[in-house]
Structures are given as C-alpha cells and as structure tokens.
Amino acid sequence: MNYSCKLPPSVWLGGFFNPQSLLTAIMQQTARKNEWPLDKMCLYCEVLRKYKEEITSAPREGAYINGLYMEGARWDMQAGCIMDSRFKELFPLLPVIYIRAITQDKQDLKNMYECPVYKTRSRGPTYVWTFNLRTKEKASKWILGGVAILLQI
C-alpha cells in the first residue's frame, strides 16, 4: 500500500500544532521504504545555502523546512556552521534545512552541536526535537550560551 503524499517545496514547521509528527513521519516513511527498524533511525539535518523563496520543488525523500529562528547564535552561510550572534540581531532566520532520515550507525557527531528545537522562546514543555548543526567551536560553547532553534519568536 502506498501512503505517500505530496509535500510542498518547503514546509513551515512552526505552522504545525504538533511539529514532531512531521519529523517522525519522515523517519517512518524512510524506514518502511528501506525495511529498516524504526528504532535504529535518526534525523539528518543539512542547512542549505538557500532561503524559502529559492526552493522550487520538494526533495525526493525527507523534507525542506523553513521559518526557523536561532537564539544565542547565528548560521553563517559562507562557513556552513554556527557562529557568534551579530550585535542587535536577537533571532536570525535560518536558511532552509533539509531533513531526512538515516540509520544511527551512519550518523557523524564529530564537530556537531546537538541543538535543541523549541516551539517558543520558553524552554522545557515546548521542546520539539534535537537538530545536529555543524560547528567549528566546541559544542560546550553553544551549550553554555543556551543556543537553540525556535519555531516562533
């Protein structure tokens, strides 16, 4: 049975009442397609060098997501990693992020910051997921700085 549905070119994750459902569905769809166990899956996040307006079609697997903000740092498109915030720039918009499912054994956590994703600025009960973002600094710098991704500000 084919359960596939057509996604828009990029998805506004903050528009979902339950954003975890889309992220879980991406893992379920990949696991079913490849006959992999769901409990051995994880999400792979690639921050693109494009914004929502530049995306014209959905990826073959996974999803492009947009409308995410970063608190405590910013994404540097040239360097392709997290950098210190700019002066007076509190919540910089992230470029489009390509989310797809991979098996946990293929996950590379070297030079990565496990960045928590929250629905709002208030932490705790608004937690959604953790996205691994590339960093040239030690992850502890971003942990101490409270760096997070927000779906809405």
XYZ file of N, CA and C in Angstrom:
459
model
N 0.843 -1.186 0.000
C 0.000 0.000 0.000
C 0.886 1.246 0.000
N 0.543 2.206 -0.823
C 1.341 3.425 -0.928
C 0.701 4.541 -0.107
N 1.405 4.993 0.939
C 0.890 6.037 1.818
C 1.501 7.396 1.521
N 2.239 7.515 0.424
C 2.957 8.762 0.175
C 1.997 9.912 -0.120
N 2.405 11.094 0.291
C 1.630 12.289 -0.007
C 2.591 13.335 -0.562
N 2.058 14.254 -1.308
C 2.879 15.277 -1.960
C 3.127 16.424 -0.979
N 4.389 16.670 -0.678
C 4.752 17.790 0.193
C 4.948 19.044 -0.652
N 4.730 20.212 -0.055
C 5.062 21.456 -0.763
C 6.589 21.564 -0.893
N 7.090 22.496 -1.726
C 8.543 22.618 -1.875
C 9.281 22.746 -0.537
N 8.769 23.571 0.374
C 9.336 23.613 1.721
C 8.197 23.793 2.719
N 8.406 23.224 3.893
C 7.358 23.163 4.916
C 7.682 24.135 6.045
N 6.686 24.904 6.469
C 6.832 25.785 7.620
C 6.544 24.952 8.868
N 7.598 24.479 9.530
C 7.455 23.573 10.671
C 6.679 24.215 11.818
N 6.852 25.528 12.010
C 6.145 26.227 13.081
C 4.645 26.303 12.867
N 4.168 25.984 11.672
C 2.743 26.015 11.373
C 1.987 24.791 11.865
N 2.701 23.771 12.308
C 2.061 22.550 12.798
C 1.715 22.680 14.282
N 0.567 22.159 14.668
C 0.219 22.088 16.090
C 1.173 21.117 16.779
N 1.502 20.021 16.079
C 2.415 19.011 16.608
C 3.551 18.799 15.599
N 4.602 19.641 15.644
C 5.681 19.530 14.651
C 6.446 18.206 14.701
N 6.445 17.534 15.866
C 7.120 16.243 15.983
C 6.524 15.221 15.019
N 5.232 15.364 14.714
C 4.558 14.391 13.850
C 5.180 14.358 12.454
N 5.521 15.512 11.893
C 6.158 15.542 10.575
C 7.539 14.885 10.642
N 8.309 15.212 11.679
C 9.661 14.669 11.810
C 9.630 13.150 12.001
N 8.671 12.670 12.779
C 8.511 11.229 12.976
C 8.073 10.560 11.677
N 7.177 11.204 10.938
C 6.685 10.648 9.671
C 7.822 10.492 8.660
N 8.770 11.445 8.656
C 9.919 11.349 7.753
C 10.715 10.080 8.071
N 10.921 9.819 9.369
C 11.648 8.608 9.762
C 10.857 7.348 9.420
N 9.549 7.367 9.677
C 8.711 6.192 9.394
C 8.690 5.857 7.902
N 8.560 6.881 7.085
C 8.492 6.666 5.636
C 9.792 6.048 5.107
N 10.938 6.561 5.563
C 12.228 6.023 5.133
C 12.427 4.603 5.653
N 12.051 4.362 6.901
C 12.194 3.032 7.494
C 11.348 2.007 6.731
N 10.113 2.363 6.403
C 9.244 1.450 5.646
C 9.802 1.166 4.253
N 10.212 2.232 3.572
C 10.711 2.106 2.198
C 11.920 1.174 2.112
N 12.824 1.289 3.094
C 14.064 0.509 3.083
C 14.015 -0.735 3.954
N 12.874 -0.959 4.614
C 12.696 -2.085 5.539
C 13.760 -2.078 6.637
N 13.959 -0.878 7.221
C 14.870 -0.709 8.341
C 14.051 -0.603 9.619
N 14.606 -1.032 10.764
C 13.866 -0.871 12.035
C 13.775 0.613 12.432
N 12.586 1.051 12.780
C 12.350 2.456 13.125
C 13.195 2.908 14.320
N 13.419 2.007 15.273
C 14.184 2.400 16.469
C 15.685 2.561 16.195
N 16.126 2.260 14.982
C 17.532 2.462 14.612
C 17.698 3.681 13.699
N 16.637 4.480 13.568
C 16.643 5.646 12.681
C 16.909 6.927 13.470
N 17.427 7.935 12.776
C 17.582 9.273 13.348
C 17.438 10.276 12.208
N 17.344 11.544 12.548
C 17.217 12.576 11.525
C 18.576 13.180 11.209
N 18.791 13.418 9.926
C 19.990 14.100 9.458
C 19.556 15.483 8.994
N 20.233 16.519 9.498
C 19.871 17.902 9.180
C 20.985 18.561 8.392
N 20.639 19.089 7.247
C 21.612 19.815 6.432
C 21.076 21.218 6.192
N 21.779 22.223 6.706
C 21.361 23.608 6.493
C 21.827 24.007 5.097
N 20.880 24.387 4.250
C 21.192 24.728 2.863
C 21.673 26.168 2.741
N 22.156 26.503 1.578
C 22.567 27.882 1.288
C 21.461 28.596 0.532
N 20.214 28.288 0.897
C 19.056 28.872 0.211
C 17.993 29.246 1.235
N 17.176 30.215 0.841
C 16.011 30.582 1.643
C 14.752 30.089 0.949
N 13.625 30.154 1.647
C 12.354 29.598 1.190
C 12.019 29.965 -0.262
N 12.237 31.220 -0.629
C 11.867 31.704 -1.961
C 12.673 31.025 -3.076
N 13.838 30.480 -2.735
C 14.708 29.867 -3.746
C 14.430 28.379 -3.952
N 13.578 27.798 -3.130
C 13.252 26.369 -3.229
C 12.024 26.212 -4.122
N 12.151 25.403 -5.182
C 11.045 25.275 -6.140
C 10.363 23.912 -6.118
N 11.043 22.878 -5.605
C 10.402 21.566 -5.539
C 10.854 20.810 -4.302
N 10.003 19.907 -3.846
C 10.299 19.111 -2.651
C 11.391 18.086 -2.964
N 12.168 17.676 -1.954
C 13.192 16.651 -2.195
C 12.546 15.279 -2.420
N 13.312 14.340 -2.967
C 12.764 13.004 -3.226
C 12.457 12.254 -1.939
N 13.273 12.476 -0.916
C 12.946 11.903 0.395
C 13.222 12.945 1.468
N 12.511 12.844 2.581
C 12.645 13.851 3.625
C 11.842 15.094 3.275
N 12.270 16.235 3.836
C 11.549 17.491 3.599
C 12.485 18.677 3.781
N 12.182 19.744 3.063
C 12.834 21.021 3.300
C 11.962 21.767 4.290
N 12.550 22.292 5.374
C 11.754 23.049 6.330
C 12.277 24.473 6.432
N 11.359 25.409 6.651
C 11.720 26.822 6.702
C 11.064 27.499 7.895
N 11.409 28.771 8.091
C 10.780 29.570 9.134
C 11.319 29.315 10.524
N 12.567 28.838 10.626
C 13.170 28.583 11.933
C 14.105 29.735 12.305
N 14.152 30.039 13.591
C 14.997 31.112 14.092
C 16.029 30.530 15.046
N 17.156 31.201 15.172
C 18.186 30.760 16.096
C 18.298 31.775 17.230
N 18.450 31.286 18.430
C 18.630 32.165 19.591
C 19.996 31.868 20.197
N 20.779 32.929 20.435
C 22.083 32.774 21.076
C 23.244 32.618 20.110
N 22.950 32.482 18.830
C 23.989 32.355 17.795
C 23.322 32.625 16.449
N 24.089 32.424 15.376
C 23.526 32.574 14.033
C 24.152 31.531 13.131
N 23.541 31.324 11.971
C 24.101 30.407 10.988
C 24.882 31.219 9.969
N 26.128 30.856 9.744
C 26.961 31.525 8.744
C 26.901 30.706 7.454
N 26.270 31.278 6.416
C 26.095 30.545 5.162
C 27.419 30.288 4.446
N 28.365 31.220 4.531
C 29.651 31.027 3.856
C 30.455 29.908 4.524
N 30.544 29.954 5.849
C 31.319 28.946 6.586
C 30.550 27.631 6.726
N 29.224 27.687 6.614
C 28.407 26.483 6.749
C 28.387 25.925 8.158
N 28.361 26.839 9.151
C 28.337 26.391 10.548
C 27.781 27.489 11.454
N 27.615 27.134 12.731
C 27.138 28.095 13.726
C 28.253 29.096 14.027
N 27.862 30.363 14.183
C 28.809 31.418 14.550
C 28.185 32.278 15.645
N 29.019 33.139 16.259
C 28.515 34.068 17.264
C 27.482 35.001 16.645
N 26.521 35.422 17.465
C 25.492 36.370 17.019
C 26.110 37.692 16.620
N 25.422 38.386 15.736
C 25.829 39.758 15.413
C 25.154 40.694 16.413
N 25.773 41.845 16.627
C 25.240 42.845 17.546
C 23.809 43.220 17.165
N 22.910 43.251 18.131
C 21.497 43.621 17.983
C 20.682 42.691 17.085
N 21.212 41.520 16.769
C 20.476 40.541 15.969
C 20.087 39.397 16.907
N 18.896 39.497 17.500
C 18.497 38.551 18.544
C 18.058 37.187 18.021
N 17.286 37.166 16.946
C 16.737 35.912 16.438
C 16.904 35.818 14.923
N 18.130 35.565 14.441
C 18.324 35.487 12.992
C 17.567 34.301 12.382
N 16.993 34.535 11.211
C 16.278 33.495 10.472
C 17.291 32.511 9.895
N 17.012 31.225 10.054
C 17.884 30.205 9.479
C 17.525 29.988 8.014
N 18.498 29.617 7.183
C 18.148 29.217 5.811
C 17.292 27.941 5.867
N 16.866 27.455 4.727
C 16.078 26.221 4.655
C 16.946 25.061 5.151
N 16.320 24.163 5.908
C 17.025 22.980 6.412
C 16.444 21.746 5.729
N 17.336 20.917 5.201
C 16.928 19.653 4.583
C 16.981 18.580 5.657
N 15.821 17.989 5.945
C 15.709 16.953 6.967
C 15.418 15.628 6.266
N 16.238 14.632 6.571
C 15.954 13.290 6.054
C 16.360 12.264 7.101
N 15.846 11.067 6.969
C 16.131 10.010 7.939
C 17.307 9.165 7.475
N 18.168 8.826 8.423
C 19.288 7.911 8.170
C 19.340 6.911 9.326
N 20.125 5.868 9.164
C 20.289 4.937 10.282
C 21.313 5.524 11.255
N 21.152 5.212 12.531
C 22.005 5.794 13.572
C 23.486 5.494 13.353
N 23.808 4.350 12.760
C 25.222 4.000 12.543
C 25.875 4.891 11.480
N 25.095 5.571 10.652
C 25.646 6.474 9.632
C 25.784 7.908 10.147
N 25.321 8.137 11.369
C 25.338 9.487 11.944
C 26.754 9.876 12.369
N 27.196 11.061 11.932
C 28.519 11.576 12.290
C 28.338 12.740 13.261
N 28.750 12.552 14.508
C 28.558 13.589 15.525
C 29.823 14.417 15.755
N 30.856 14.209 14.923
C 32.095 14.971 15.057
C 31.851 16.401 14.567
N 32.308 17.385 15.336
C 32.118 18.807 15.013
C 30.641 19.178 14.867
N 29.825 18.600 15.716
C 28.396 18.883 15.694
C 27.938 19.399 17.057
N 26.963 20.302 17.005
C 26.297 20.762 18.225
C 24.885 20.206 18.184
N 24.515 19.477 19.213
C 23.168 18.923 19.307
C 22.246 20.040 19.775
N 21.656 20.738 18.820
C 20.881 21.946 19.086
C 19.420 21.622 19.375
N 18.928 21.984 20.561
C 17.521 21.732 20.855
C 16.612 22.650 20.038
N 15.464 22.120 19.653
C 14.461 22.877 18.904
C 13.241 23.043 19.805
N 12.784 24.290 19.971
C 11.618 24.591 20.806
C 10.558 25.293 19.977
N 9.301 25.137 20.391
C 8.206 25.827 19.703
C 8.281 27.336 19.939
N 8.582 27.730 21.175
C 8.624 29.157 21.532
C 9.895 29.457 22.323
N 10.071 30.722 22.706
C 11.244 31.108 23.496
C 11.237 30.483 24.879
N 10.065 30.109 25.355
C 10.014 29.483 26.673
C 10.451 28.018 26.527
N 11.451 27.629 27.298
C 12.042 26.291 27.166
C 11.226 25.256 27.929
N 11.663 24.027 27.908
C 11.014 22.968 28.681
C 9.878 22.309 27.935
N 8.620 22.643 28.301
C 7.489 21.931 27.702
C 7.307 22.191 26.199
N 8.018 23.176 25.646
C 7.865 23.463 24.223
C 8.921 22.739 23.377
N 9.692 21.828 24.002
C 10.737 21.080 23.278
C 10.125 20.256 22.148
N 10.774 20.289 20.983
C 10.296 19.554 19.814
C 11.245 18.410 19.446
N 12.541 18.716 19.230
C 13.496 17.735 18.708
C 14.900 18.274 18.953
N 15.901 17.524 18.516
C 17.278 17.999 18.540
C 17.837 17.887 17.127
N 18.334 18.994 16.581
C 18.958 19.001 15.252
C 20.465 19.110 15.438
N 21.220 18.280 14.746
C 22.680 18.348 14.804
C 23.171 19.377 13.803
N 23.815 20.433 14.310
C 24.320 21.509 13.461
C 25.846 21.538 13.485
N 26.438 21.790 12.337
C 27.894 21.847 12.193
C 28.467 23.041 12.968
N 29.609 22.804 13.617
C 30.274 23.864 14.376
C 31.789 23.725 14.266
N 32.485 24.859 14.289
C 33.956 24.842 14.315
C 34.450 24.991 15.753
N 33.551 25.453 16.631
C 33.882 25.629 18.059
C 33.514 24.340 18.800
N 33.898 24.261 20.055
C 33.456 23.138 20.882
C 31.960 23.282 21.161
N 31.246 22.169 21.204
C 29.809 22.190 21.462
C 29.498 22.848 22.808
N 30.412 22.723 23.775
C 30.188 23.297 25.110
C 29.965 24.809 25.057
N 30.586 25.492 24.079
C 30.389 26.941 23.935
C 28.920 27.249 23.672
N 28.301 26.481 22.798
C 26.901 26.725 22.426
C 25.951 26.255 23.528
N 26.338 25.205 24.246
C 25.522 24.730 25.371
C 25.475 25.798 26.449
N 26.664 26.342 26.822
C 26.730 27.387 27.842
C 26.007 28.655 27.399
N 26.008 28.922 26.087
C 25.314 30.108 25.555
C 23.810 29.900 25.398
N 23.346 28.697 25.677
C 21.910 28.413 25.575
C 21.390 28.499 24.151
N 22.217 28.150 23.170
C 21.825 28.256 21.763
C 20.726 27.233 21.456
N 19.675 27.720 20.807
C 18.549 26.863 20.442
C 17.924 27.344 19.140
N 17.149 26.469 18.536
C 16.345 26.816 17.363
C 14.916 27.006 17.855
N 14.265 28.060 17.364
C 12.882 28.352 17.754
C 11.978 28.312 16.534
N 10.783 27.756 16.695
C 9.819 27.710 15.600
C 9.088 29.034 15.468
N 8.978 29.773 16.575
C 8.350 31.099 16.523
C 8.926 31.996 17.614
N 8.965 33.290 17.341
C 9.503 34.233 18.303
C 8.419 35.224 18.706
